[in-house]
Structures are given as C-alpha cells and as structure tokens.
C-alpha cells in the first residue's frame, strides 16, 4: 500500500507542476525552489524532486548542477528545433499515410470544429482541434515508435503554442489543410501543412521578445 501511495503522490505532483509550466503559471526561465514547492504542496522534497527530474527528461525543466531547477527558457533555437522536427514527422506521415488520413472519420469531426472556432473564436476549442488534427496525421501511420516520439514532442509544442496569438489565422490554415486532404490533393495538402508550420514558427519567434519583457 505504501508503495502505491508514493507513486500516486509522485504522479500527482508531476501532473500539477507540468500543468503550471504549460499554462505559464510558472514562468519561462523561472527558478523552481524544491523547498518552497514542497511546502506549498504540503509534501516532502522527494516527490517534488522526482517530478522535476521527469520534467527535465521531457525538456520542460532545466537542471543546472549545484544551482537547481529552472523552467526551460524558450528562445529562437528552441522554437526552430520543435518546428523542424514537426516538419520532418508530420510531412512524412501526410505523404506516406495520406490515404489512411483522408479516410479517417475524425477528419470530418475536425472540419466541424474548425467551422465552430471560426464562428465563436473559442480558443480552448481551437487548442483541442489543433491537437486533434496534428496528432491524427501522425497517429494514422500506426507507427508506435513515431507516435511515442511525437507525443513526447507535444509537451514542448504545448509549451510554446500559447506564445503567439495567431489562432484565428491558424484555424484558417487548418481549414485549408483539411480541405486539401478531403479533396484528395496530396501535394497541396503537404504544401499547406508546411506553410502553416513555418508561419507558426515565425510568428512565435517574433513574439518571444514581447513575452520576455512581460514575464517578470
Ligand atoms: Zn496547427
């Protein structure tokens, strides 16, 4: 019983800290004080430390030996690396598994969500449909190794995707991607995916200094 409890606490702390980082409650580059966090959560050091080490292995937290833990600092390179990796995985999947993707019933659901976002400008719904569309492209490969890699990458995507305010435009770009897929036009679907990801990259990088100034 004891062991299960320890595991549960560790998982809970991990999930909580991850959420706080992803919604920027803990700011980018902020120092994470293990003692403070464990006092705030009313638990011992160990699960907090374990959770931070796990988040470090996922690239959301940075460990500086003898200094401590920090929320990762997002710079041009961080954004560029994410987009480059996304381009590699997503365009590969869209090209190779185009038939599987275009036959997926989920695509019609995503199309409806896109229309709904267009009407309501609902950011939360956009986030959901964004995740659904990009993950559908990768999951349709049925390649577990690649899907796992992409799922892991998604934490980093999640960290940076609120650093731009272009979601209404992104929604339009998603519409174009989905329509090209549904029309069976692979070449244009890939082109629209590439330009969408490149646009997200440049807009996010452009917004970084603004974000740096306001984070303190
Ligand atoms: Zn997108």
Coordinates of N, CA and C and ligand atoms in Angstrom, one line a residue:
X1 N 0.8 -1.2 0.0 CA 0.0 0.0 0.0 C 0.9 1.3 0.0
X2 N 1.9 1.2 0.9 CA 2.8 2.4 1.0 C 3.3 2.8 -0.4
X3 N 3.8 1.7 -1.1 CA 4.4 2.0 -2.4 C 3.5 2.6 -3.4
X4 N 2.2 2.1 -3.4 CA 1.2 2.7 -4.3 C 1.0 4.2 -4.0
X5 N 0.9 4.5 -2.7 CA 0.7 5.9 -2.3 C 1.8 6.8 -2.8
X6 N 3.0 6.3 -2.6 CA 4.2 7.1 -3.0 C 4.1 7.4 -4.5
X7 N 3.8 6.4 -5.3 CA 3.7 6.5 -6.7 C 2.6 7.5 -7.1
X8 N 1.5 7.4 -6.4 CA 0.3 8.3 -6.7 C 0.7 9.8 -6.4
X9 N 1.4 10.0 -5.3 CA 1.8 11.4 -5.0 C 2.7 11.9 -6.0
X10 N 3.7 11.1 -6.4 CA 4.7 11.5 -7.4 C 4.0 11.8 -8.7
X11 N 3.0 11.0 -9.1 CA 2.3 11.2 -10.4 C 1.5 12.5 -10.3
X12 N 0.9 12.7 -9.2 CA 0.0 13.9 -9.0 C 0.9 15.2 -9.0
X13 N 2.0 15.1 -8.3 CA 2.9 16.3 -8.3 C 3.4 16.6 -9.7
X14 N 3.8 15.5 -10.4 CA 4.3 15.7 -11.8 C 3.2 16.4 -12.6
X15 N 2.0 15.9 -12.6 CA 0.9 16.4 -13.4 C 0.6 17.9 -13.1
X16 N 0.7 18.2 -11.8 CA 0.4 19.5 -11.3 C 1.4 20.5 -11.8
X17 N 2.7 20.1 -11.6 CA 3.8 21.0 -12.0 C 3.8 21.2 -13.5
X18 N 3.6 20.1 -14.2 CA 3.5 20.2 -15.7 C 2.5 21.2 -16.1
X19 N 1.3 21.1 -15.5 CA 0.2 22.0 -15.9 C 0.6 23.4 -15.6
X20 N 1.2 23.6 -14.4 CA 1.6 25.0 -14.1 C 2.7 25.6 -15.0
X21 N 3.5 24.7 -15.6 CA 4.5 25.2 -16.6 C 3.8 25.4 -17.9
X22 N 2.9 24.5 -18.3 CA 2.3 24.7 -19.6 C 1.4 25.9 -19.7
X23 N 0.7 26.2 -18.6 CA -0.2 27.4 -18.6 C 0.6 28.6 -18.2
X24 N 1.9 28.5 -18.0 CA 2.8 29.7 -17.7 C 2.5 30.3 -16.3
X25 N 1.9 29.5 -15.5 CA 1.7 29.9 -14.1 C 3.1 30.0 -13.5
X26 N 4.0 29.0 -13.8 CA 5.4 29.1 -13.6 C 6.0 29.6 -14.8
X27 N 6.7 30.8 -14.7 CA 7.1 31.5 -15.9 C 8.4 30.8 -16.6
X28 N 8.5 31.0 -17.9 CA 9.7 30.5 -18.6 C 10.9 31.1 -17.9
X29 N 11.9 30.2 -17.7 CA 13.2 30.7 -17.1 C 13.1 30.8 -15.6
X30 N 11.9 30.7 -15.0 CA 11.8 30.9 -13.5 C 12.5 29.8 -12.7
X31 N 13.2 30.2 -11.6 CA 13.8 29.2 -10.8 C 12.8 28.4 -10.0
X32 N 13.0 27.1 -9.9 CA 12.0 26.3 -9.2 C 12.6 25.9 -7.9
X33 N 12.1 26.4 -6.8 CA 12.6 26.1 -5.5 C 11.9 24.9 -4.9
X34 N 12.7 23.8 -4.8 CA 12.1 22.5 -4.3 C 11.5 22.7 -2.9
X35 N 12.2 23.3 -2.0 CA 11.7 23.5 -0.7 C 10.4 24.3 -0.7
X36 N 10.3 25.4 -1.4 CA 9.1 26.2 -1.5 C 8.0 25.4 -2.1
X37 N 8.2 24.7 -3.2 CA 7.2 23.9 -3.8 C 6.6 22.9 -2.9
X38 N 7.5 22.2 -2.2 CA 7.1 21.1 -1.3 C 6.3 21.6 -0.1
X39 N 6.7 22.8 0.3 CA 5.9 23.4 1.4 C 4.5 23.8 0.9
X40 N 4.5 24.4 -0.3 CA 3.2 24.9 -0.8 C 2.3 23.7 -1.0
X41 N 2.8 22.5 -1.4 CA 2.0 21.4 -1.7 C 1.8 20.5 -0.5
X42 N 2.5 20.8 0.6 CA 2.4 20.1 1.8 C 2.9 18.7 1.8
X43 N 4.0 18.5 1.0 CA 4.6 17.1 0.9 C 6.1 17.2 1.1
X44 N 6.8 16.1 1.1 CA 8.2 16.1 1.3 C 9.0 16.4 0.0
X45 N 10.3 16.7 0.1 CA 11.1 17.0 -1.0 C 11.1 16.0 -2.2
X46 N 11.2 14.7 -1.8 CA 11.5 13.7 -2.8 C 10.5 13.6 -4.0
X47 N 9.2 13.6 -3.7 CA 8.3 13.6 -4.9 C 8.4 14.8 -5.8
X48 N 8.7 16.0 -5.2 CA 8.9 17.2 -6.0 C 10.1 17.1 -6.8
X49 N 11.2 16.6 -6.2 CA 12.5 16.4 -6.9 C 12.3 15.4 -8.1
X50 N 11.6 14.3 -7.8 CA 11.4 13.3 -8.8 C 10.6 13.8 -10.0
X51 N 9.6 14.6 -9.6 CA 8.7 15.2 -10.7 C 9.5 16.1 -11.6
X52 N 10.4 16.9 -10.9 CA 11.2 17.9 -11.7 C 12.2 17.2 -12.6
X53 N 12.7 16.1 -12.1 CA 13.7 15.3 -12.9 C 13.0 14.7 -14.1
X54 N 11.8 14.2 -13.9 CA 11.0 13.7 -15.0 C 10.7 14.8 -16.0
X55 N 10.3 16.0 -15.5 CA 10.0 17.1 -16.4 C 11.3 17.5 -17.2
X56 N 12.4 17.4 -16.5 CA 13.7 17.7 -17.2 C 14.0 16.7 -18.3
X57 N 13.6 15.5 -18.1 CA 13.9 14.5 -19.1 C 12.9 14.7 -20.3
X58 N 11.9 15.5 -20.1 CA 10.9 15.8 -21.2 C 11.2 17.1 -21.8
X59 N 12.2 17.8 -21.3 CA 12.6 19.1 -21.9 C 11.8 20.3 -21.4
X60 N 11.1 20.2 -20.4 CA 10.3 21.3 -19.9 C 11.0 22.0 -18.7
X61 N 11.9 21.3 -18.1 CA 12.7 21.8 -17.0 C 14.1 21.7 -17.3
X62 N 14.9 22.7 -16.8 CA 16.4 22.6 -17.0 C 17.0 22.3 -15.6
X63 N 18.0 21.4 -15.6 CA 18.7 21.2 -14.3 C 20.1 21.8 -14.5
X64 N 20.4 22.7 -13.5 CA 21.8 23.3 -13.5 C 22.5 22.8 -12.3
X65 N 23.5 21.9 -12.5 CA 24.2 21.3 -11.3 C 24.6 22.3 -10.3
X66 N 24.4 22.0 -9.0 CA 24.7 22.8 -7.9 C 23.9 24.1 -7.8
X67 N 23.1 24.4 -8.8 CA 22.2 25.6 -8.7 C 20.8 25.3 -8.5
X68 N 20.3 24.3 -9.3 CA 18.9 23.9 -9.1 C 18.1 23.7 -10.4
X69 N 16.8 23.8 -10.2 CA 15.9 23.5 -11.3 C 15.3 24.9 -11.9
X70 N 15.1 24.9 -13.2 CA 14.5 26.1 -13.8 C 13.5 25.7 -14.8
X71 N 12.4 26.4 -15.0 CA 11.6 26.2 -16.1 C 12.4 26.5 -17.4
X72 N 12.3 25.7 -18.4 CA 13.1 25.9 -19.6 C 12.9 27.3 -20.1
X73 N 14.0 27.8 -20.7 CA 14.0 29.1 -21.4 C 13.7 28.9 -22.8
X74 N 12.7 29.6 -23.4 CA 12.4 29.4 -24.8 C 13.1 30.5 -25.6
X75 N 13.9 30.1 -26.6 CA 14.5 31.1 -27.5 C 14.2 30.6 -28.9
X76 N 14.8 31.4 -29.9 CA 14.6 31.1 -31.3 C 15.0 29.6 -31.6
X77 N 16.1 29.2 -31.0 CA 16.6 27.9 -31.3 C 15.6 26.8 -30.9
X78 N 15.0 27.0 -29.7 CA 14.1 26.0 -29.1 C 12.9 25.9 -30.0
X79 N 12.4 27.0 -30.5 CA 11.2 27.0 -31.4 C 11.5 26.4 -32.7
X80 N 12.7 26.8 -33.2 CA 13.1 26.3 -34.5 C 13.3 24.8 -34.5
X81 N 13.9 24.2 -33.4 CA 14.1 22.8 -33.3 C 12.7 22.0 -33.3
X82 N 11.8 22.6 -32.6 CA 10.5 22.0 -32.5 C 9.8 21.9 -33.9
X83 N 9.8 23.1 -34.6 CA 9.2 23.1 -35.9 C 9.9 22.3 -36.9
X84 N 11.2 22.2 -36.8 CA 12.0 21.4 -37.8 C 11.6 19.9 -37.6
X85 N 11.5 19.5 -36.3 CA 11.1 18.1 -36.0 C 9.7 17.8 -36.4
X86 N 8.8 18.8 -36.2 CA 7.4 18.6 -36.6 C 7.3 18.5 -38.1
X87 N 8.0 19.4 -38.8 CA 8.0 19.3 -40.3 C 8.4 17.9 -40.8
X88 N 9.5 17.4 -40.2 CA 10.0 16.1 -40.6 C 9.0 15.0 -40.4
X89 N 8.4 15.0 -39.2 CA 7.5 13.9 -38.8 C 6.1 14.1 -39.6
X90 N 5.6 15.3 -39.5 CA 4.2 15.5 -40.0 C 4.1 15.4 -41.5
X91 N 5.1 16.0 -42.2 CA 5.0 15.9 -43.7 C 5.3 14.5 -44.2
X92 N 6.2 13.8 -43.4 CA 6.5 12.4 -43.8 C 5.2 11.6 -43.7
X93 N 4.5 11.7 -42.6 CA 3.3 11.0 -42.3 C 2.2 11.4 -43.4
X94 N 2.0 12.7 -43.6 CA 1.0 13.1 -44.5 C 1.3 12.5 -45.9
X95 N 2.5 12.5 -46.3 CA 2.9 11.9 -47.6 C 2.6 10.4 -47.7
X96 N 3.2 9.7 -46.7 CA 3.2 8.3 -46.8 C 1.8 7.7 -46.4
X97 N 1.1 8.3 -45.5 CA -0.1 7.7 -45.0 C -1.3 8.6 -45.4
X98 N -1.2 9.2 -46.5 CA -2.3 10.1 -47.0 C -3.6 9.4 -47.1
X99 N -3.7 8.2 -47.6 CA -4.9 7.5 -47.8 C -5.6 7.2 -46.4
X100 N -4.8 6.8 -45.5 CA -5.3 6.5 -44.1 C -5.9 7.7 -43.5
X101 N -5.1 8.8 -43.6 CA -5.6 10.1 -43.0 C -6.9 10.6 -43.7
X102 N -6.9 10.6 -45.0 CA -8.1 11.1 -45.7 C -9.3 10.2 -45.5
X103 N -9.1 9.0 -45.1 CA -10.2 8.1 -44.9 C -10.7 8.1 -43.4
X104 N -10.0 8.9 -42.6 CA -10.4 8.9 -41.2 C -11.7 9.7 -40.9
X105 N -12.6 9.1 -40.2 CA -13.9 9.8 -39.9 C -13.6 11.0 -39.0
X106 N -12.5 10.9 -38.3 CA -12.1 12.0 -37.3 C -11.9 13.3 -38.1
X107 N -11.5 13.2 -39.4 CA -11.2 14.4 -40.1 C -12.5 15.3 -40.3
X108 N -13.6 14.7 -40.5 CA -14.9 15.4 -40.7 C -15.2 16.1 -39.4
X109 N -15.0 15.4 -38.3 CA -15.2 16.0 -37.0 C -14.4 17.2 -36.8
X110 N -13.1 17.1 -37.2 CA -12.2 18.3 -37.0 C -12.6 19.4 -37.9
X111 N -13.1 19.1 -39.1 CA -13.6 20.1 -40.0 C -14.8 20.9 -39.4
X112 N -15.7 20.2 -38.7 CA -16.8 20.8 -38.0 C -16.3 21.7 -36.8
X113 N -15.3 21.2 -36.1 CA -14.7 22.1 -35.1 C -14.1 23.3 -35.6
X114 N -13.4 23.2 -36.7 CA -12.8 24.4 -37.4 C -13.9 25.4 -37.7
X115 N -15.0 25.0 -38.2 CA -16.1 25.9 -38.5 C -16.6 26.6 -37.3
X116 N -16.7 25.8 -36.2 CA -17.2 26.3 -34.9 C -16.3 27.3 -34.4
X117 N -15.0 27.1 -34.5 CA -14.0 28.1 -34.0 C -14.1 29.4 -34.8
X118 N -14.3 29.2 -36.1 CA -14.5 30.3 -37.0 C -15.6 31.2 -36.5
X119 N -16.7 30.6 -36.1 CA -17.9 31.3 -35.6 C -17.7 31.9 -34.3
X120 N -17.1 31.1 -33.3 CA -17.1 31.5 -31.9 C -15.8 32.1 -31.4
X121 N -14.7 31.9 -32.2 CA -13.3 32.3 -31.7 C -13.0 31.7 -30.4
X122 N -13.4 30.5 -30.2 CA -13.2 29.8 -28.9 C -11.8 29.2 -28.9
X123 N -10.9 29.8 -28.1 CA -9.5 29.4 -28.0 C -9.3 28.0 -27.6
X124 N -10.1 27.6 -26.5 CA -10.0 26.3 -26.0 C -10.3 25.2 -27.1
X125 N -11.4 25.5 -27.8 CA -11.8 24.6 -28.8 C -10.8 24.5 -30.0
X126 N -10.2 25.7 -30.2 CA -9.1 25.7 -31.2 C -7.9 24.8 -30.8
X127 N -7.5 25.0 -29.5 CA -6.5 24.1 -29.0 C -6.7 22.7 -29.1
X128 N -8.0 22.3 -28.8 CA -8.4 20.9 -29.0 C -8.3 20.4 -30.4
X129 N -8.8 21.2 -31.3 CA -8.8 20.7 -32.7 C -7.4 20.8 -33.3
X130 N -6.6 21.7 -32.9 CA -5.2 21.8 -33.3 C -4.5 20.5 -32.9
X131 N -4.7 20.1 -31.7 CA -4.0 18.9 -31.2 C -4.6 17.7 -32.0
X132 N -5.9 17.7 -32.2 CA -6.5 16.5 -32.8 C -6.0 16.4 -34.3
X133 N -5.9 17.5 -35.0 CA -5.5 17.4 -36.4 C -4.1 17.0 -36.5
X134 N -3.2 17.6 -35.8 CA -1.7 17.3 -36.0 C -1.5 15.9 -35.5
X135 N -2.1 15.5 -34.4 CA -1.9 14.1 -33.9 C -2.5 13.1 -34.9
X136 N -3.7 13.4 -35.5 CA -4.3 12.5 -36.4 C -3.3 12.1 -37.6
X137 N -2.7 13.2 -38.0 CA -1.7 13.0 -39.2 C -0.6 12.0 -38.8
X138 N -0.1 12.1 -37.5 CA 1.0 11.2 -37.1 C 0.4 9.8 -36.7
X139 N -0.7 9.8 -36.0 CA -1.2 8.5 -35.5 C -1.7 7.6 -36.6
X140 N -2.1 8.2 -37.7 CA -2.6 7.4 -38.9 C -1.5 6.5 -39.4
X141 N -0.2 6.8 -39.1 CA 0.9 6.0 -39.5 C 0.8 4.6 -38.9
X142 N 0.2 4.5 -37.7 CA 0.2 3.3 -37.0 C 1.6 2.9 -36.5
X143 N 2.6 3.8 -36.7 CA 4.0 3.5 -36.3 C 4.1 4.0 -34.8
X144 N 4.1 3.0 -33.9 CA 4.1 3.3 -32.5 C 5.3 4.1 -32.0
X145 N 6.5 3.7 -32.6 CA 7.7 4.4 -32.2 C 7.6 5.9 -32.6
X146 N 7.1 6.2 -33.7 CA 7.0 7.6 -34.2 C 5.9 8.3 -33.4
X147 N 4.8 7.6 -33.1 CA 3.7 8.2 -32.3 C 4.2 8.6 -30.9
X148 N 5.0 7.7 -30.3 CA 5.5 8.0 -29.0 C 6.4 9.2 -29.0
X149 N 7.3 9.2 -30.0 CA 8.2 10.4 -30.2 C 7.4 11.7 -30.3
X150 N 6.4 11.6 -31.1 CA 5.6 12.8 -31.3 C 4.8 13.2 -30.1
X151 N 4.3 12.2 -29.3 CA 3.6 12.5 -28.1 C 4.5 13.3 -27.1
X152 N 5.7 12.8 -27.1 CA 6.7 13.4 -26.2 C 7.0 14.9 -26.6
X153 N 7.1 15.0 -27.9 CA 7.4 16.3 -28.5 C 6.2 17.3 -28.2
X154 N 5.0 16.7 -28.1 CA 3.8 17.6 -28.0 C 3.9 18.4 -26.7
X155 N 4.6 17.9 -25.6 CA 4.7 18.7 -24.4 C 5.4 20.0 -24.7
X156 N 6.5 19.9 -25.6 CA 7.2 21.1 -25.9 C 6.3 22.0 -26.8
X157 N 5.6 21.4 -27.7 CA 4.7 22.1 -28.6 C 3.7 22.9 -27.7
X158 N 3.2 22.2 -26.7 CA 2.2 22.8 -25.8 C 2.8 24.0 -25.1
X159 N 4.0 23.9 -24.8 CA 4.7 25.0 -24.0 C 4.8 26.2 -24.8
X160 N 5.0 26.1 -26.2 CA 5.2 27.3 -27.0 C 4.0 27.8 -27.7
X161 N 3.0 26.9 -27.8 CA 1.9 27.3 -28.7 C 1.0 28.4 -28.2
X162 N 1.2 28.8 -26.9 CA 0.4 30.0 -26.4 C 1.3 31.2 -26.4
X163 N 2.4 31.1 -27.1 CA 3.3 32.3 -27.2 C 3.0 33.1 -28.4
X164 N 2.0 32.7 -29.2 CA 1.5 33.6 -30.3 C 0.0 33.7 -30.2
X165 N -0.5 34.7 -30.8 CA -1.9 35.0 -30.7 C -2.6 34.8 -32.1
X166 N -2.0 33.9 -32.9 CA -2.5 33.8 -34.3 C -3.5 32.7 -34.5
X167 N -4.2 32.3 -33.4 CA -5.0 31.1 -33.5 C -6.2 31.2 -34.5
X168 N -6.7 32.5 -34.7 CA -7.8 32.6 -35.7 C -7.2 32.4 -37.1
X169 N -6.0 32.9 -37.4 CA -5.3 32.6 -38.7 C -4.9 31.1 -38.8
X170 N -4.4 30.6 -37.7 CA -4.1 29.1 -37.7 C -5.3 28.3 -38.0
X171 N -6.4 28.7 -37.5 CA -7.6 28.0 -37.8 C -8.0 28.0 -39.3
X172 N -7.8 29.1 -39.9 CA -8.0 29.2 -41.4 C -7.0 28.3 -42.1
X173 N -5.8 28.2 -41.6 CA -4.8 27.4 -42.2 C -5.1 25.9 -42.1
X174 N -5.6 25.6 -40.9 CA -6.1 24.2 -40.6 C -7.2 23.8 -41.6
X175 N -8.1 24.8 -41.9 CA -9.2 24.6 -42.8 C -8.7 24.2 -44.2
X176 N -7.7 24.9 -44.6 CA -7.1 24.7 -45.9 C -6.4 23.3 -46.0
X177 N -5.7 22.9 -44.9 CA -5.1 21.6 -44.9 C -6.1 20.5 -45.0
X178 N -7.2 20.6 -44.1 CA -8.2 19.6 -44.1 C -8.9 19.5 -45.4
X179 N -9.2 20.7 -46.0 CA -9.9 20.7 -47.3 C -9.1 20.0 -48.4
X180 N -7.8 20.3 -48.4 CA -6.9 19.7 -49.4 C -6.9 18.2 -49.2
X181 N -6.9 17.7 -47.9 CA -6.8 16.3 -47.6 C -8.1 15.7 -48.1
X182 N -9.3 16.3 -47.7 CA -10.6 15.7 -48.1 C -10.8 15.7 -49.6
X183 N -10.1 16.7 -50.3 CA -10.2 16.7 -51.8 C -9.3 15.7 -52.5
X184 N -8.5 15.1 -51.6 CA -7.5 14.1 -52.2 C -6.3 14.7 -52.9
X185 N -6.1 16.0 -52.6 CA -4.9 16.6 -53.2 C -3.7 16.6 -52.3
X186 N -2.9 15.5 -52.4 CA -1.8 15.3 -51.5 C -0.8 16.4 -51.6
X187 N -0.4 16.8 -52.8 CA 0.6 17.8 -53.0 C 0.3 19.2 -52.3
X188 N -1.0 19.6 -52.5 CA -1.4 20.9 -51.9 C -1.6 20.7 -50.4
X189 N -2.0 19.5 -50.0 CA -2.1 19.3 -48.5 C -0.8 19.5 -47.8
X190 N 0.2 18.9 -48.4 CA 1.6 18.9 -47.8 C 2.1 20.4 -47.9
X191 N 1.9 21.1 -49.0 CA 2.3 22.5 -49.1 C 1.6 23.3 -48.0
X192 N 0.3 23.1 -47.8 CA -0.4 23.9 -46.8 C 0.0 23.6 -45.4
X193 N 0.4 22.3 -45.1 CA 0.9 22.0 -43.8 C 2.3 22.6 -43.6
X194 N 3.1 22.6 -44.6 CA 4.5 23.2 -44.4 C 4.3 24.7 -44.2
X195 N 3.5 25.4 -44.9 CA 3.4 26.8 -44.8 C 2.8 27.2 -43.4
X196 N 1.8 26.3 -43.0 CA 1.2 26.6 -41.6 C 2.3 26.5 -40.5
X197 N 3.1 25.4 -40.6 CA 4.1 25.3 -39.5 C 5.2 26.4 -39.6
X198 N 5.6 26.8 -40.8 CA 6.5 27.9 -41.0 C 6.0 29.2 -40.4
X199 N 4.7 29.4 -40.7 CA 4.0 30.6 -40.2 C 4.0 30.6 -38.6
X200 N 3.7 29.5 -38.1 CA 3.6 29.4 -36.6 C 5.0 29.7 -36.0
X201 N 6.0 29.1 -36.7 CA 7.4 29.3 -36.3 C 7.8 30.8 -36.3
X202 N 7.6 31.5 -37.4 CA 8.0 32.9 -37.5 C 7.2 33.8 -36.5
X203 N 5.9 33.5 -36.4 CA 5.1 34.3 -35.5 C 5.5 34.1 -34.1
X204 N 5.8 32.9 -33.7 CA 6.2 32.6 -32.3 C 7.5 33.3 -32.0
X205 N 8.5 33.1 -32.9 CA 9.8 33.8 -32.7 C 9.7 35.3 -32.6
X206 N 8.8 35.8 -33.5 CA 8.6 37.3 -33.5 C 8.0 37.7 -32.1
X207 N 7.2 36.9 -31.5 CA 6.6 37.3 -30.3 C 7.5 37.1 -29.0
X208 N 8.6 36.3 -29.2 CA 9.4 36.0 -28.0 C 9.9 37.2 -27.2
X209 N 10.4 38.2 -27.8 CA 10.9 39.4 -27.0 C 9.8 40.0 -26.2
X210 N 8.6 40.1 -26.8 CA 7.5 40.6 -26.1 C 7.2 39.8 -24.9
X211 N 7.3 38.5 -25.0 CA 7.0 37.6 -23.9 C 8.0 37.8 -22.8
X212 N 9.3 37.9 -23.3 CA 10.4 38.0 -22.3 C 10.2 39.2 -21.4
X213 N 9.8 40.3 -22.1 CA 9.6 41.6 -21.3 C 8.5 41.5 -20.3
X214 N 7.5 40.8 -20.6 CA 6.3 40.8 -19.7 C 6.4 39.6 -18.7
X215 N 7.4 38.8 -18.8 CA 7.3 37.6 -17.9 C 7.7 37.8 -16.5
X216 N 8.5 38.9 -16.3 CA 8.9 39.2 -14.9 C 7.8 39.8 -14.0
Ligands
LIG1 ZN1 -1.8 23.8 -36.2

